[in-house]
Short mmCIF file of C-alpha atoms in Angstrom, two decimals:
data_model
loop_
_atom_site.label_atom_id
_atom_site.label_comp_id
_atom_site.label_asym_id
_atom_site.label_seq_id
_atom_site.Cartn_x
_atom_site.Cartn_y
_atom_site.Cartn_z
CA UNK A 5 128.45 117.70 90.95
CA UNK A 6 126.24 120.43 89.59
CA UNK A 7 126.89 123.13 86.43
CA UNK A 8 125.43 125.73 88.59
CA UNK A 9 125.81 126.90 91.86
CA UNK A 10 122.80 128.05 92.89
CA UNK A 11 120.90 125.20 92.13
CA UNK A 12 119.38 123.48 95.76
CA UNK A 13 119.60 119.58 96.00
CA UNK A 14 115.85 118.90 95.16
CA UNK A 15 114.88 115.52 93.50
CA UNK A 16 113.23 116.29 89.95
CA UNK A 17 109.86 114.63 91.25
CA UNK A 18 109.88 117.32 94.29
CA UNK A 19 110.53 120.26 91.42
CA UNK A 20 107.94 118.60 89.54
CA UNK A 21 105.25 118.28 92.52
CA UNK A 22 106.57 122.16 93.74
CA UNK A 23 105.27 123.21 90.07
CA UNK A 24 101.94 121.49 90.74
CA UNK A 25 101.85 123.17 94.25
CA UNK A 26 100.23 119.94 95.79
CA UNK A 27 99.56 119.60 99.79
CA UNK A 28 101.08 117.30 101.86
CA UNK A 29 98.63 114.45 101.41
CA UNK A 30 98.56 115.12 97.33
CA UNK A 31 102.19 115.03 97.21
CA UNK A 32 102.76 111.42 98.31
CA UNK A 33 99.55 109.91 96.47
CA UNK A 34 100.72 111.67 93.41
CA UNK A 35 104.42 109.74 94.38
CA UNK A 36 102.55 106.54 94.66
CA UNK A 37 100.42 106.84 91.33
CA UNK A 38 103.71 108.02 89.31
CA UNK A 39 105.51 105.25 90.34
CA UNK A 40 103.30 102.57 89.64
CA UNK A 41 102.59 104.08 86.34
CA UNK A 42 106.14 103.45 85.30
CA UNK A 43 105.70 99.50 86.79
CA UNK A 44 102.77 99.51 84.19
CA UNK A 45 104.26 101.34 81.48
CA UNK A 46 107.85 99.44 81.56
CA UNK A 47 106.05 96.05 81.08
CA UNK A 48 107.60 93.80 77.92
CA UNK A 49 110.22 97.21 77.90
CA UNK A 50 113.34 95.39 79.98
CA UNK A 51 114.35 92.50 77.50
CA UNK A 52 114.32 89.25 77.70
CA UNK A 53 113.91 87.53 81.02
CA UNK A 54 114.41 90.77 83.13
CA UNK A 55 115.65 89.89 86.54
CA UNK A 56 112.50 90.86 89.10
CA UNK A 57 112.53 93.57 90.96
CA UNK A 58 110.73 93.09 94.26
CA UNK A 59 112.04 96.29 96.57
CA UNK A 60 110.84 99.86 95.88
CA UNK A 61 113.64 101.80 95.89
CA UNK A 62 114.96 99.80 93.15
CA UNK A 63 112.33 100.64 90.85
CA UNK A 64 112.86 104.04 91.55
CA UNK A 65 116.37 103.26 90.63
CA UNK A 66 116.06 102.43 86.98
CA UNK A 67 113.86 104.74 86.31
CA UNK A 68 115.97 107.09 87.66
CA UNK A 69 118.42 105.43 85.37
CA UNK A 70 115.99 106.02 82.15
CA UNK A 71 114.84 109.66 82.73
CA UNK A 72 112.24 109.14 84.84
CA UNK A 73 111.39 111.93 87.84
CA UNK A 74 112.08 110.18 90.90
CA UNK A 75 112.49 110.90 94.59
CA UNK A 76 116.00 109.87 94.13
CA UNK A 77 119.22 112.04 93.86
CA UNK A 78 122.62 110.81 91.98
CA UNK A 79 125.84 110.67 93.98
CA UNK A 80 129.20 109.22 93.53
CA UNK A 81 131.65 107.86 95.94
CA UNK A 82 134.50 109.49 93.74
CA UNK A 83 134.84 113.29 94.49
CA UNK A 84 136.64 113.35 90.89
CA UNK A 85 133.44 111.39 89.10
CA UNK A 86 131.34 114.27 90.78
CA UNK A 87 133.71 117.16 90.04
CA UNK A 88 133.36 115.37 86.13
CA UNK A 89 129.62 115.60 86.34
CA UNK A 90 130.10 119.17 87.70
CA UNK A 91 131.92 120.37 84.65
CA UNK A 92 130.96 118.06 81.67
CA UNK A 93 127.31 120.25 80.29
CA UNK A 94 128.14 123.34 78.73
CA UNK A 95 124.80 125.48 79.03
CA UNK A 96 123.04 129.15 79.59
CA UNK A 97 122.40 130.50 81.73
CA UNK A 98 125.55 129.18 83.41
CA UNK A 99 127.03 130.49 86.77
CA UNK A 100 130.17 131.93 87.64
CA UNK A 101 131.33 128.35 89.39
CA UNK A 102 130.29 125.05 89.12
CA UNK A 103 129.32 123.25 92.52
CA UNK A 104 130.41 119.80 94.20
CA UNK A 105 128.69 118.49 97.03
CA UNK A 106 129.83 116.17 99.65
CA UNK A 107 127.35 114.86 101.71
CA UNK A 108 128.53 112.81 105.61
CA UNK A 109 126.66 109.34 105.13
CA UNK A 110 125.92 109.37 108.74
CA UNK A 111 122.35 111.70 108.03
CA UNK A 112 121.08 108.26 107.52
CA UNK A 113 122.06 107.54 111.03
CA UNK A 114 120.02 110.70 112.36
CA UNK A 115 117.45 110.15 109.95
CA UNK A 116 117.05 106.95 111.21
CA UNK A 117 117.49 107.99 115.35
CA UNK A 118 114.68 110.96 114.13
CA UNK A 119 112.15 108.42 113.16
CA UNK A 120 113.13 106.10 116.01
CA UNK A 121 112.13 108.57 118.07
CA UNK A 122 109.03 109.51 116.16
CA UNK A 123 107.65 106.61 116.10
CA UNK A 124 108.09 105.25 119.33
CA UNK A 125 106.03 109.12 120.35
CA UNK A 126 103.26 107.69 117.95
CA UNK A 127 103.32 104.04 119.33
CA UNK A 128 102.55 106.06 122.68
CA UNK A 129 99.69 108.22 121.35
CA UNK A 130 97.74 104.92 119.94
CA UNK A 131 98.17 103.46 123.56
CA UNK A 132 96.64 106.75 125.20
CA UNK A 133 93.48 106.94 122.25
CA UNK A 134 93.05 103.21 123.11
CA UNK A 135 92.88 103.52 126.73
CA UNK A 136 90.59 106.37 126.32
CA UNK A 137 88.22 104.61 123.81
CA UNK A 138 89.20 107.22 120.84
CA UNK A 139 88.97 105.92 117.38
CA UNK A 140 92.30 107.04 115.14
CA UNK A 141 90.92 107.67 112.17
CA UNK A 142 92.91 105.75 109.04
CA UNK A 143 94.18 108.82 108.09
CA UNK A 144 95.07 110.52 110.88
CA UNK A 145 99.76 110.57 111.46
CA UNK A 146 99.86 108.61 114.27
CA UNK A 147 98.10 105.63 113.03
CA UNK A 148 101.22 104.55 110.59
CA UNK A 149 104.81 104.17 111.65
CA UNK A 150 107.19 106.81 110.13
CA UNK A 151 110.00 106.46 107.50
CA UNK A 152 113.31 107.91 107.95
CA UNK A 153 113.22 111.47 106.04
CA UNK A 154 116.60 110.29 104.52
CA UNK A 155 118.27 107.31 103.30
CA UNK A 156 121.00 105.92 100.81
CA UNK A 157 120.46 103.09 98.34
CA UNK A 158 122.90 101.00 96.99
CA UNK A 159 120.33 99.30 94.14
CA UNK A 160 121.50 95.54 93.71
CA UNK A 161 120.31 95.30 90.22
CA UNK A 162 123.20 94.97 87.53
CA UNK A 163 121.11 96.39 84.99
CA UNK A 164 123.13 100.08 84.92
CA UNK A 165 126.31 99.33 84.08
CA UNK A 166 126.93 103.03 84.29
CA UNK A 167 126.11 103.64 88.19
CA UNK A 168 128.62 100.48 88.58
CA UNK A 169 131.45 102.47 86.65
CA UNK A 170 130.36 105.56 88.38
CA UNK A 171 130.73 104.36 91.94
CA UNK A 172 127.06 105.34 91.89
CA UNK A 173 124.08 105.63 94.44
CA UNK A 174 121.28 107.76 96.09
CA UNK A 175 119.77 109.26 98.41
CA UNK A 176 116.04 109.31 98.80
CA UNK A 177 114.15 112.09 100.88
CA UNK A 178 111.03 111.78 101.94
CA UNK A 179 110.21 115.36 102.67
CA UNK A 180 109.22 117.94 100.08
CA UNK A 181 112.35 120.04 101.06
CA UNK A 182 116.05 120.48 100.01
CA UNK A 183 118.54 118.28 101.49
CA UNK A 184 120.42 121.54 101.91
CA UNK A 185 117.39 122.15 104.35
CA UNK A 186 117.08 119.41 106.26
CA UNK A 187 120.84 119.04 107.29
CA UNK A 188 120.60 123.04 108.37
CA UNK A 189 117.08 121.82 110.48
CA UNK A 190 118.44 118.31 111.70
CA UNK A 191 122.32 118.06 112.25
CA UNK A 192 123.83 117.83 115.62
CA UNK A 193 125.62 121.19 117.01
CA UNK A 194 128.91 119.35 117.21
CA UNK A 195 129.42 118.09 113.32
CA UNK A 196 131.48 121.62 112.82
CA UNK A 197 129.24 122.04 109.35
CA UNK A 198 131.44 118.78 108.39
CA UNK A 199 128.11 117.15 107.20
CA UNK A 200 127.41 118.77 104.11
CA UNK A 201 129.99 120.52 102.34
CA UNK A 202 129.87 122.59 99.28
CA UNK A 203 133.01 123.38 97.20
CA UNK A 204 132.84 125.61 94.44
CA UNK A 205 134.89 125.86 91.65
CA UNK A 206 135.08 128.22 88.88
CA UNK A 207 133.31 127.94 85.47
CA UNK A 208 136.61 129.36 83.67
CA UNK A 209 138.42 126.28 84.66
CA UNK A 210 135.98 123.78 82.95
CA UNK A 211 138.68 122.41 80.16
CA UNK A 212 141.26 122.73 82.55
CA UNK A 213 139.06 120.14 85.13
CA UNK A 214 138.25 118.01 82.28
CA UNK A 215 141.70 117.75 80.55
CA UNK A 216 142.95 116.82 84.01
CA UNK A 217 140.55 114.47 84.48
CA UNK A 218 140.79 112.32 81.24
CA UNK A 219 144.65 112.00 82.26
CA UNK A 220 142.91 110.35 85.36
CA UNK A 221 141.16 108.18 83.37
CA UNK A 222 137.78 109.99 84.60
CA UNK A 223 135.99 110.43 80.89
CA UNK A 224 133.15 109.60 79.20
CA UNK A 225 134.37 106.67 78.00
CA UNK A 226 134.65 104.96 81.59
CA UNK A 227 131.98 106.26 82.92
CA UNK A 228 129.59 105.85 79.92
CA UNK A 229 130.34 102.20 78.97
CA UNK A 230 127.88 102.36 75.65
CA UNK A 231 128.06 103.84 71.85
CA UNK A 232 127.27 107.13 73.55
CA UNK A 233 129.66 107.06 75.93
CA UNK A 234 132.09 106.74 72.57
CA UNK A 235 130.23 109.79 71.37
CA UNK A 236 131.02 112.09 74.19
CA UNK A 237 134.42 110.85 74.62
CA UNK A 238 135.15 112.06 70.66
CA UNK A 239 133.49 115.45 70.96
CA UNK A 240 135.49 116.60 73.94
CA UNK A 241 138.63 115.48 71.94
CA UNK A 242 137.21 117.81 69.10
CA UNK A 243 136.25 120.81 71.68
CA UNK A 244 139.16 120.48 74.13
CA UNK A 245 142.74 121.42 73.24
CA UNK A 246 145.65 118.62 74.34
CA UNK A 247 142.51 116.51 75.32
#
């Protein structure tokens, strides 16, 4: 869920790495150095005897988690969770509706067939330099095996308590571009636009969403499980009538 409608689907690392205007090369070095700066910089920060966290995508989790930019964007599997998120920020400039997003989980399946694809292409093009006695220099695509452009994650670490009450997980892109984009560049003809849907609702019905919401048990207070979850929960009792 998003307050406004116009905004694209673009991780906050990719708006941050759009500002800096980097080329293609810059952009993932710059991913690389950023995250292991946070490995370094979260050291002695996790408590006591802090479960280890071997897989990448994981540590992109928590810091996702703690604020930090990440290649990561926040879903639900609750259309009523996201339609919460959607409505709960009060802001300017706001837009005339506020925006929920449901997104077909089989993109990781073409994601996945893309790169398949890809990389069996590049697997061919090192067999052709070798049999003509080319060197591939160690920078050049071919030389590496591709990454699917888009997965999910499901972290396994039980260290957010709020992505477990939120029926929470991610996607990660590895392009530079909207997810909005790459669905319109890579779905098949026959999904009848079923793959990424966009409902809109509009701003003037923000108490109305959230009063209907809390009587669903969708609040703050279950999705925040903390002292500022508590917080939240008592302000929107203040600002919303019959709360």
């Amino acid at each position: 869920g998003q307050r406004c409608d116009e905004w694209q689907l673009v991780p906050t690392i990719d708006r941050l790495i759009q500002n800096k205007k980097l080329s293609t090369e810059k952009y993932y070095k710059f991913r690389n150095k950023h995250l292991e700066n946070f490995k370094f910089s979260v050291r002695g920060r996790r408590g006591e005897n802090p479960p280890p966290i071997n897989d990448e995508n994981d540590w992109w989790a928590l810091g996702q988690h703690h604020g930090l930019a990440t290649p990561l964007l926040d879903w639900t599997k609750s259309p009523f969770v996201a339609a919460f998120f959607a409505f709960i920020e009060v802001d300017d400039p706001q837009t005339e509706n506020r925006a929920i997003f449901a997104l077909h989980q089989s993109v990781a399946e073409w994601a996945h067939e893309k790169c398949t694809k890809e990389n069996v292409w590049r697997l061919n093009q090192r067999i052709e330099y070798k049999k003509k006695g080319r060197p591939i220099g160690l920078l050049n695509v071919i030389n590496h095996n591709a990454e699917p452009e888009l997965i999910f994650i499901r972290p396994f670490s039980d260290e957010n308590q709020r992505l477990i009450n939120q029926g929470g997980l991610f996607t990660r892109s590895m392009t530079n571009e909207s997810i909005e984009s790459w669905v319109s560049n890579h779905h098949p003809s026959d999904d009848n636009g079923m793959t990424l849907i966009k409902f809109l609702i509009p701003d003037k019905e923000r108490e109305k969403c959230l009063r209907s919401l809390n009587r669903m048990n969708i609040n703050p207070l279950s999705l925040f499980p903390d002292v500022s979850g508590a917080s939240e929960y008592c302000n929107l009792h203040s600002e919303i009538e019959n709360y």
